[in-house]
Short mmCIF file of C-alpha atoms and ligand atoms in Angstrom, two decimals:
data_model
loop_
_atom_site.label_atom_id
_atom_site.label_comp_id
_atom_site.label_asym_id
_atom_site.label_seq_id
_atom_site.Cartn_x
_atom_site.Cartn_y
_atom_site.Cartn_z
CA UNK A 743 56.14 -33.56 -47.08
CA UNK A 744 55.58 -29.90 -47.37
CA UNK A 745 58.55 -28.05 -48.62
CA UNK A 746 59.00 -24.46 -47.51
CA UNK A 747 60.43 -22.31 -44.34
CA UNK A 748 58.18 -21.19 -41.20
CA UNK A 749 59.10 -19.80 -37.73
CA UNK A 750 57.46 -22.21 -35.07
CA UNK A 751 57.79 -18.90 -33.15
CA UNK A 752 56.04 -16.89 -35.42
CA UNK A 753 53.33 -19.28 -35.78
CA UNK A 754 52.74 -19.43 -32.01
CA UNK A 755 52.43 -16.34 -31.48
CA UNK A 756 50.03 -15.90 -34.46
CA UNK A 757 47.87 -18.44 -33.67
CA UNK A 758 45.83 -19.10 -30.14
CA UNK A 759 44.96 -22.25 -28.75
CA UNK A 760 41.06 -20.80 -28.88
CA UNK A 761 41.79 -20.40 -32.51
CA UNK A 762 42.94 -24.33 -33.08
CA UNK A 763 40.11 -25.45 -31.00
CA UNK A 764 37.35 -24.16 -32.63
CA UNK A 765 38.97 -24.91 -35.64
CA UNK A 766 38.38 -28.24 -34.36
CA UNK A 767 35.48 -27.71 -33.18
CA UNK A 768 36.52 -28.26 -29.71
CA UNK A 769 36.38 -24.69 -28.20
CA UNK A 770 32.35 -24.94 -27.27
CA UNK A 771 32.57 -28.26 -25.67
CA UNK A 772 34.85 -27.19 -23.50
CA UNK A 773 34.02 -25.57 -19.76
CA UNK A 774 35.41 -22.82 -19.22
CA UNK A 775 37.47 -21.94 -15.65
CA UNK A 776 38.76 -18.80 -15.47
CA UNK A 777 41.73 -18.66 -17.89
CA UNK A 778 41.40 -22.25 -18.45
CA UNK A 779 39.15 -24.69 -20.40
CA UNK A 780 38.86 -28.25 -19.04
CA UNK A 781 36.76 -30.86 -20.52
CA UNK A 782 37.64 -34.90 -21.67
CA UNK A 783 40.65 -35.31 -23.83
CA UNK A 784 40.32 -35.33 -27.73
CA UNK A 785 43.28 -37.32 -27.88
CA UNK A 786 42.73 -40.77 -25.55
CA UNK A 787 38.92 -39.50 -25.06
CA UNK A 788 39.39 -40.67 -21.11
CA UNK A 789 36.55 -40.33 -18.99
CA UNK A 790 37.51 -37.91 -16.41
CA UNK A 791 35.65 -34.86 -17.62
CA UNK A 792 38.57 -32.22 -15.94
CA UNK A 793 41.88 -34.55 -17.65
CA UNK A 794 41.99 -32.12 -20.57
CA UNK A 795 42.39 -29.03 -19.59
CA UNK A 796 43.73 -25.55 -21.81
CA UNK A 797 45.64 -22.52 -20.22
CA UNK A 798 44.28 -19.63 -22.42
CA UNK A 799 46.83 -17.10 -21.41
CA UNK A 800 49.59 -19.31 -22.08
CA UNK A 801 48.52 -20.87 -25.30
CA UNK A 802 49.10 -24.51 -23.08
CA UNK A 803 47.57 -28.07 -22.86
CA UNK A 804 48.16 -31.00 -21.11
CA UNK A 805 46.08 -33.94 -20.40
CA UNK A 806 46.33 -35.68 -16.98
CA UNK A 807 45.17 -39.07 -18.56
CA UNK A 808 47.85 -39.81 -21.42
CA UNK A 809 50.18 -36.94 -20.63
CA UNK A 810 50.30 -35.44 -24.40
CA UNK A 811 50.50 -31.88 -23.72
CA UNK A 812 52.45 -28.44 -25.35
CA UNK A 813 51.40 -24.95 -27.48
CA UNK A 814 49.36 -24.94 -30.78
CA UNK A 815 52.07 -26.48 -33.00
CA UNK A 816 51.95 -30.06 -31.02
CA UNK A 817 48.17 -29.69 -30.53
CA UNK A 818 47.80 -29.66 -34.92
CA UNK A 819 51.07 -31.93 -34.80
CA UNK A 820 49.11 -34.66 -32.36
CA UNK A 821 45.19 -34.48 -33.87
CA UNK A 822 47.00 -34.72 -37.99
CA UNK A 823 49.61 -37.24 -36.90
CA UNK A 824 52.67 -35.20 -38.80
CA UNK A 825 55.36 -33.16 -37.48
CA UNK A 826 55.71 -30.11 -35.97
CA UNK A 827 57.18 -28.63 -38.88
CA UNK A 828 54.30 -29.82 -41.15
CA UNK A 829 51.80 -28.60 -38.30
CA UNK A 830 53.09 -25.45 -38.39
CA UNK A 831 52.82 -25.01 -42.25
CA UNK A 832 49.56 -25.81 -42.45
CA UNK A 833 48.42 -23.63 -39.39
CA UNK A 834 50.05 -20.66 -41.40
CA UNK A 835 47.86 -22.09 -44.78
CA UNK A 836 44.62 -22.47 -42.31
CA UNK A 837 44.96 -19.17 -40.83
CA UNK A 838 46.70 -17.52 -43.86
CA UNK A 839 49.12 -16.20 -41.92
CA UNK A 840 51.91 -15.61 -44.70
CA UNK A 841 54.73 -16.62 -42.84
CA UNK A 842 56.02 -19.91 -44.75
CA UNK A 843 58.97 -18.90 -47.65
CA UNK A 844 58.73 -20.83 -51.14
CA UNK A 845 62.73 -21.50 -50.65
CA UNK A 846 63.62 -23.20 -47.85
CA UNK A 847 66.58 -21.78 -45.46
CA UNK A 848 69.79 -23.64 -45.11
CA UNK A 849 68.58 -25.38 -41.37
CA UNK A 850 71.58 -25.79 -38.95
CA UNK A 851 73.14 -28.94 -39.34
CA UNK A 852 73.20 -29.91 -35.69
CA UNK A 853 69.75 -29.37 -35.73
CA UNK A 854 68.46 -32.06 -36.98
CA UNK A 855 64.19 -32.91 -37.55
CA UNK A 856 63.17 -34.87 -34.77
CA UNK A 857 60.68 -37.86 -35.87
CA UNK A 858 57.73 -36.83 -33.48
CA UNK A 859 56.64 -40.36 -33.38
CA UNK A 860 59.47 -41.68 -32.03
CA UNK A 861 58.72 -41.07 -28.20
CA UNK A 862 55.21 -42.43 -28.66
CA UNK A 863 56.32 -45.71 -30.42
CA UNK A 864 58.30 -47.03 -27.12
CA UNK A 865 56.24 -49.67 -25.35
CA UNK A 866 55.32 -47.11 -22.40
CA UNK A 867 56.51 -48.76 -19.01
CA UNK A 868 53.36 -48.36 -16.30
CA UNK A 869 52.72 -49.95 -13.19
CA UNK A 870 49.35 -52.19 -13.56
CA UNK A 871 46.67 -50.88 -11.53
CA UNK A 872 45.84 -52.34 -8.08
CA UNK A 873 42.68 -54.97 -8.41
CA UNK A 874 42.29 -54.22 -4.45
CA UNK A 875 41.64 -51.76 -2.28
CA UNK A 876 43.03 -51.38 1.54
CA UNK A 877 39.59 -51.19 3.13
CA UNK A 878 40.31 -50.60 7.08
CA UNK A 879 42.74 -47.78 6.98
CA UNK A 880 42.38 -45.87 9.69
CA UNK A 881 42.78 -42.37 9.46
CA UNK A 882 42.18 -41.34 13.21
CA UNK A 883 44.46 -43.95 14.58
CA UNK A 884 46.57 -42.70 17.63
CA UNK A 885 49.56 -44.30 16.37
CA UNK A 886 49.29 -41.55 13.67
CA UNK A 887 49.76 -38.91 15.94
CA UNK A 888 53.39 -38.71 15.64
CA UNK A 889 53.06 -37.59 12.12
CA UNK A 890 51.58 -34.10 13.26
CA UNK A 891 49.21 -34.74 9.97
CA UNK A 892 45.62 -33.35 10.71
CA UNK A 893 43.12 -37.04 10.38
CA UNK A 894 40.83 -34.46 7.86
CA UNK A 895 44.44 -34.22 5.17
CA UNK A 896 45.08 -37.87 6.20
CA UNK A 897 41.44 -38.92 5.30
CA UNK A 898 41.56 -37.11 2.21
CA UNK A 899 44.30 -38.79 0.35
CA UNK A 900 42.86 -41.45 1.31
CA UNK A 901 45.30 -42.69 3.40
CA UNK A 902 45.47 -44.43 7.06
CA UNK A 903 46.69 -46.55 9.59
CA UNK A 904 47.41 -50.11 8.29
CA UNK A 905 47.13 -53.18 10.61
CA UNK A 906 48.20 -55.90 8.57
CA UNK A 907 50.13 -56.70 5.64
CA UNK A 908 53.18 -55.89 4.13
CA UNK A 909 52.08 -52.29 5.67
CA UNK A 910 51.24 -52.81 9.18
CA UNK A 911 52.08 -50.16 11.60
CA UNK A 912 52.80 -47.63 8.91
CA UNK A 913 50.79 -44.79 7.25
CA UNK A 914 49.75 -46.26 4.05
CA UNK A 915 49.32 -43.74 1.49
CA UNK A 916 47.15 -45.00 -2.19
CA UNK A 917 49.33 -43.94 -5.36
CA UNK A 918 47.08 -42.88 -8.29
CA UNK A 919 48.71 -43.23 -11.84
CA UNK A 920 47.88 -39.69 -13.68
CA UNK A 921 45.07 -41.43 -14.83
CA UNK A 922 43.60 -41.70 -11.27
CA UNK A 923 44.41 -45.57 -11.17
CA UNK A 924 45.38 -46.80 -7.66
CA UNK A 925 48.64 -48.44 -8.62
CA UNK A 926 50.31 -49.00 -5.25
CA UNK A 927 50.36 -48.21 -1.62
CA UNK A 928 53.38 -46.65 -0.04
CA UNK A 929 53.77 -47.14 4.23
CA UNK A 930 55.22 -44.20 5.85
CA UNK A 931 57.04 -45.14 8.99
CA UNK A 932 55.50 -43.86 11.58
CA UNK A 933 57.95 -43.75 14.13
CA UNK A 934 60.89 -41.20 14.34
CA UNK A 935 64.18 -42.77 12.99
CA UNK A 936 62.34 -45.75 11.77
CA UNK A 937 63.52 -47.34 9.00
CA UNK A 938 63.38 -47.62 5.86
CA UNK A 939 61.07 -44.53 5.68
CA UNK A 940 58.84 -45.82 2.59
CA UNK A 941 58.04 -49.60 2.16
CA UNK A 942 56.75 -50.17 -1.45
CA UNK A 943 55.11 -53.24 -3.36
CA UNK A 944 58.01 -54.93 -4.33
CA UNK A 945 56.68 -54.89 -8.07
CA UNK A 946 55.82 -51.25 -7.90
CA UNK A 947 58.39 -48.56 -9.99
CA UNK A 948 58.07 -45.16 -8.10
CA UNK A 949 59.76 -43.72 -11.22
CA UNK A 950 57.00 -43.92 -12.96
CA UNK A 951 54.41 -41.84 -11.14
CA UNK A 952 54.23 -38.24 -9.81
CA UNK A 953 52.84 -38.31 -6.53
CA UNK A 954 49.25 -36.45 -6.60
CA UNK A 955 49.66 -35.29 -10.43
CA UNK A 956 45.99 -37.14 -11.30
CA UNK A 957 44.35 -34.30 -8.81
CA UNK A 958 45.94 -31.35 -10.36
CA UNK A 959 42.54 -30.98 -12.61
CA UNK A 960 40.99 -29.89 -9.60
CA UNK A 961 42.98 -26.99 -8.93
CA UNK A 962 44.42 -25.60 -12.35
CA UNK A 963 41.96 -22.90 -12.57
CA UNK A 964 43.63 -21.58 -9.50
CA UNK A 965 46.22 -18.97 -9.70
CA UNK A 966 49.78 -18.99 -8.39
CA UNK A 967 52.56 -21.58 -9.08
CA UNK A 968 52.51 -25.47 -9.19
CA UNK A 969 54.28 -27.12 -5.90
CA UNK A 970 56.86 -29.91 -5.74
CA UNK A 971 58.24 -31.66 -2.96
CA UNK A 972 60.81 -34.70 -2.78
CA UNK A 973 59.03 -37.04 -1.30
CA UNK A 974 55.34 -37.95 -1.18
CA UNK A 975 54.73 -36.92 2.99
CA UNK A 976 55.44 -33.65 2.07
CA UNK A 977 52.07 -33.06 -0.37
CA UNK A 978 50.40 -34.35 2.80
CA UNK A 979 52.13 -32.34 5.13
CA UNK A 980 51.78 -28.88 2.33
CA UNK A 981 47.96 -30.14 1.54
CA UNK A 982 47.47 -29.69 6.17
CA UNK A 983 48.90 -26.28 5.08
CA UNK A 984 46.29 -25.44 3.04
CA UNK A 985 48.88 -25.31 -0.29
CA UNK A 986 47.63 -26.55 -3.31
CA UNK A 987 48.14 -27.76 -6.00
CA UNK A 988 51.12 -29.93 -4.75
CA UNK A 989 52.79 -33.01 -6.45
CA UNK A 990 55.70 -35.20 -5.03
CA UNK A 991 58.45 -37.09 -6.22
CA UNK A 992 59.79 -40.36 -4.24
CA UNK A 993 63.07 -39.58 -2.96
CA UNK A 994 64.07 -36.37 -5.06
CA UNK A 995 65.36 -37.78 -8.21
CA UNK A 996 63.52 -37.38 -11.33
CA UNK A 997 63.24 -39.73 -13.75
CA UNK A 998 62.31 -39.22 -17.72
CA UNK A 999 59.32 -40.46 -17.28
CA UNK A 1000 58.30 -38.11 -14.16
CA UNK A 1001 60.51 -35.19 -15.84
CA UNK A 1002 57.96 -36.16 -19.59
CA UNK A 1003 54.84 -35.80 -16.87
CA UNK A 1004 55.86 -32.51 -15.23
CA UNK A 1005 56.87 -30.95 -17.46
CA UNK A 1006 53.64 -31.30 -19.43
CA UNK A 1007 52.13 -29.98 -16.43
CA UNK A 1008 53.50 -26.95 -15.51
CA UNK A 1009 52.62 -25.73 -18.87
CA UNK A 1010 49.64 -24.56 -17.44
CA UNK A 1011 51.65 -22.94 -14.76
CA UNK A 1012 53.90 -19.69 -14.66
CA UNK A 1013 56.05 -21.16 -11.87
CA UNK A 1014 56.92 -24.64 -10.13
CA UNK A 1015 58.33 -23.87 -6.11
CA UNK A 1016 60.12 -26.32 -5.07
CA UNK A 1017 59.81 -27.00 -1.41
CA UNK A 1018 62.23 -28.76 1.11
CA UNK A 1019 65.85 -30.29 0.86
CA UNK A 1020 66.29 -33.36 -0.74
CA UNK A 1021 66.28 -32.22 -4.35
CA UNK A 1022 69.58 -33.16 -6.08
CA UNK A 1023 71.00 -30.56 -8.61
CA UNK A 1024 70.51 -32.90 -11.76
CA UNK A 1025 66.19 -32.60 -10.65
CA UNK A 1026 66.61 -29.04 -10.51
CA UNK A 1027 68.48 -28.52 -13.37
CA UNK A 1028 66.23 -30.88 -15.24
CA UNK A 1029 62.88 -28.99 -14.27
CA UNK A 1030 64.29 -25.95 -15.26
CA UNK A 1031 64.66 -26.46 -18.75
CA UNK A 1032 60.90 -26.45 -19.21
CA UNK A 1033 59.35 -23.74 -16.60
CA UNK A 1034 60.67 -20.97 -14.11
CA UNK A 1035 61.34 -22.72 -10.99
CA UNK A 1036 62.14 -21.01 -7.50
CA UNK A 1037 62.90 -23.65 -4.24
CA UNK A 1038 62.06 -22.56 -0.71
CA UNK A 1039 64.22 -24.78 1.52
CA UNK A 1040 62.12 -24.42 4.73
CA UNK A 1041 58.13 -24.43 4.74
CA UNK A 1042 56.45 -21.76 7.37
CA UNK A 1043 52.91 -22.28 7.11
CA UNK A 1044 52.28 -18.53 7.05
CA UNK A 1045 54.64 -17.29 4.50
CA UNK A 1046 54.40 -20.40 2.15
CA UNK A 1047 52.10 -19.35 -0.91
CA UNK A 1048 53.15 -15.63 -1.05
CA UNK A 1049 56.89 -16.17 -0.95
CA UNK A 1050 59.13 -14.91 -3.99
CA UNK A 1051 62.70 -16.36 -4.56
ZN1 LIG B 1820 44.46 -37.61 -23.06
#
């Protein structure tokens, strides 16, 4: 273990992501997209070629496939398997940046070192991935009409009119783990005042997903904030808006799990908008603690993606 002082600030500002990747020799393999860089992850080398992806203005990453994400320090802490502390010293040896002190400072003592294994070494809980595939949704199907969802946004998610099943006479809507695994199919009533709302797969855990996250890679090189809504109809009913990118929780509450996702997320983002009711103060106050977020209680189509809090 390294002994010795260094600011974690002081190193992050000192030292770019651009800098750590082509110190790993990362930096040309990666596409460029405006201020980002996208390309397969170095970490769980998945083979979605966008699951990576760098925000170059924000000295961010986050993969889509295993969900490691953060700044420089976790980027050396995650490829040398040490801390962040020890990442940090030996970005300031690497770089010679001068900033670690021979004598360490007396640390706080309710600050204590966090192991940064420990969150890794829990058995990760995940829903098993679907071995079938709904093949006769119907995206046109009248009965859909009540939804006031274009067919074109239905069709795109993938979704449609379900005639038998667990589903039938619902809007059945795939679920894609952030790997873009199809772990589950949620039925949205279609029917005003029909209940319950969603039917899940009884075996299915909507705690563990974030609606839509797995199709974030292809929007990040856009500009403007991330988009969350409580429940999964509204990225279908934002997505008819034209509003991306969009992900969706399951009934507003936020679990560790989809709090550990997000908030790897929006650190490619400046700014997550929050859109509808339904968000409980313990989500909000969650989400806040890792990005700027701003909530627009009613959706107009034509002020949506210019309006300020
Ligand atoms: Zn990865």
């Amino acid at each position: 273990m390294p002994r010795g002082f260094v600011s974690f600030a002081e190193v992050k500002q000192a030292v770019t992501m651009e800098a750590v990747l082509t110190r790993y020799g990362l930096f040309a393999v990666l596409a460029q997209k405006g201020k980002n860089l996208v390309g397969s992850c170095p970490f769980c080398k998945g083979k979605s070629p966008r699951q990576f992806q760098v925000n170059l203005v924000k000295n961010a990453w986050y993969c889509f496939g295993c969900k490691a994400g953060g700044n420089v320090l976790d980027f050396v802490a995650k490829s040398e398997s040490v801390s962040v502390r020890t990442a940090a010293l030996r970005l300031d040896s690497w770089f010679a940046l001068g900033l670690g002190e021979e004598t360490p400072r007396p640390a706080p003592a309710a600050v204590p070192a966090e192991p940064p294994q420990a969150r890794e070494e829990e058995a990760p809980r995940e829903n098993p991935p679907l071995t079938f595939t709904l093949k006769t949704l119907d995206p046109h199907h009248e009965s859909l009409a009540s939804l006031g969802l274009g067919a074109a946004t239905i069709e795109r998610f993938g979704a449609g009119y379900c005639t038998k099943g667990l589903l039938k006479g619902r809007l059945a809507i795939p679920i894609h783990n952030g790997r873009g695994e199809l772990v589950a199919y949620a039925g949205l009533a279609v029917e005003e005042g029909e209940t319950p709302r969603y039917l899940f797969p009884p075996n299915f855990h909507p705690a563990l997903e974030v609606f839509n996250l797995d199709r974030l890679a292809e929007f990040v090189h856009e500009d403007g904030p991330l988009y969350l809504v409580p429940e999964i109809e509204g990225v279908l009913r934002l997505a008819d808006m034209g509003v991306a990118p969009v992900i969706g929780l399951f009934d507003g509450s936020l679990s560790p799990e989809q709090e550990e996702a997000i908030s790897g997320a929006v650190s490619l983002y400046d700014k997550l908008v929050l859109v509808g009711e339904g968000f409980p103060e313990r989500t909000v106050a969650h989400l806040a603690r890792h990005i700027a977020v701003s909530w627009i209680s009613h959706p107009r189509s034509e002020s949506l993606p210019e309006e300020e809090p």
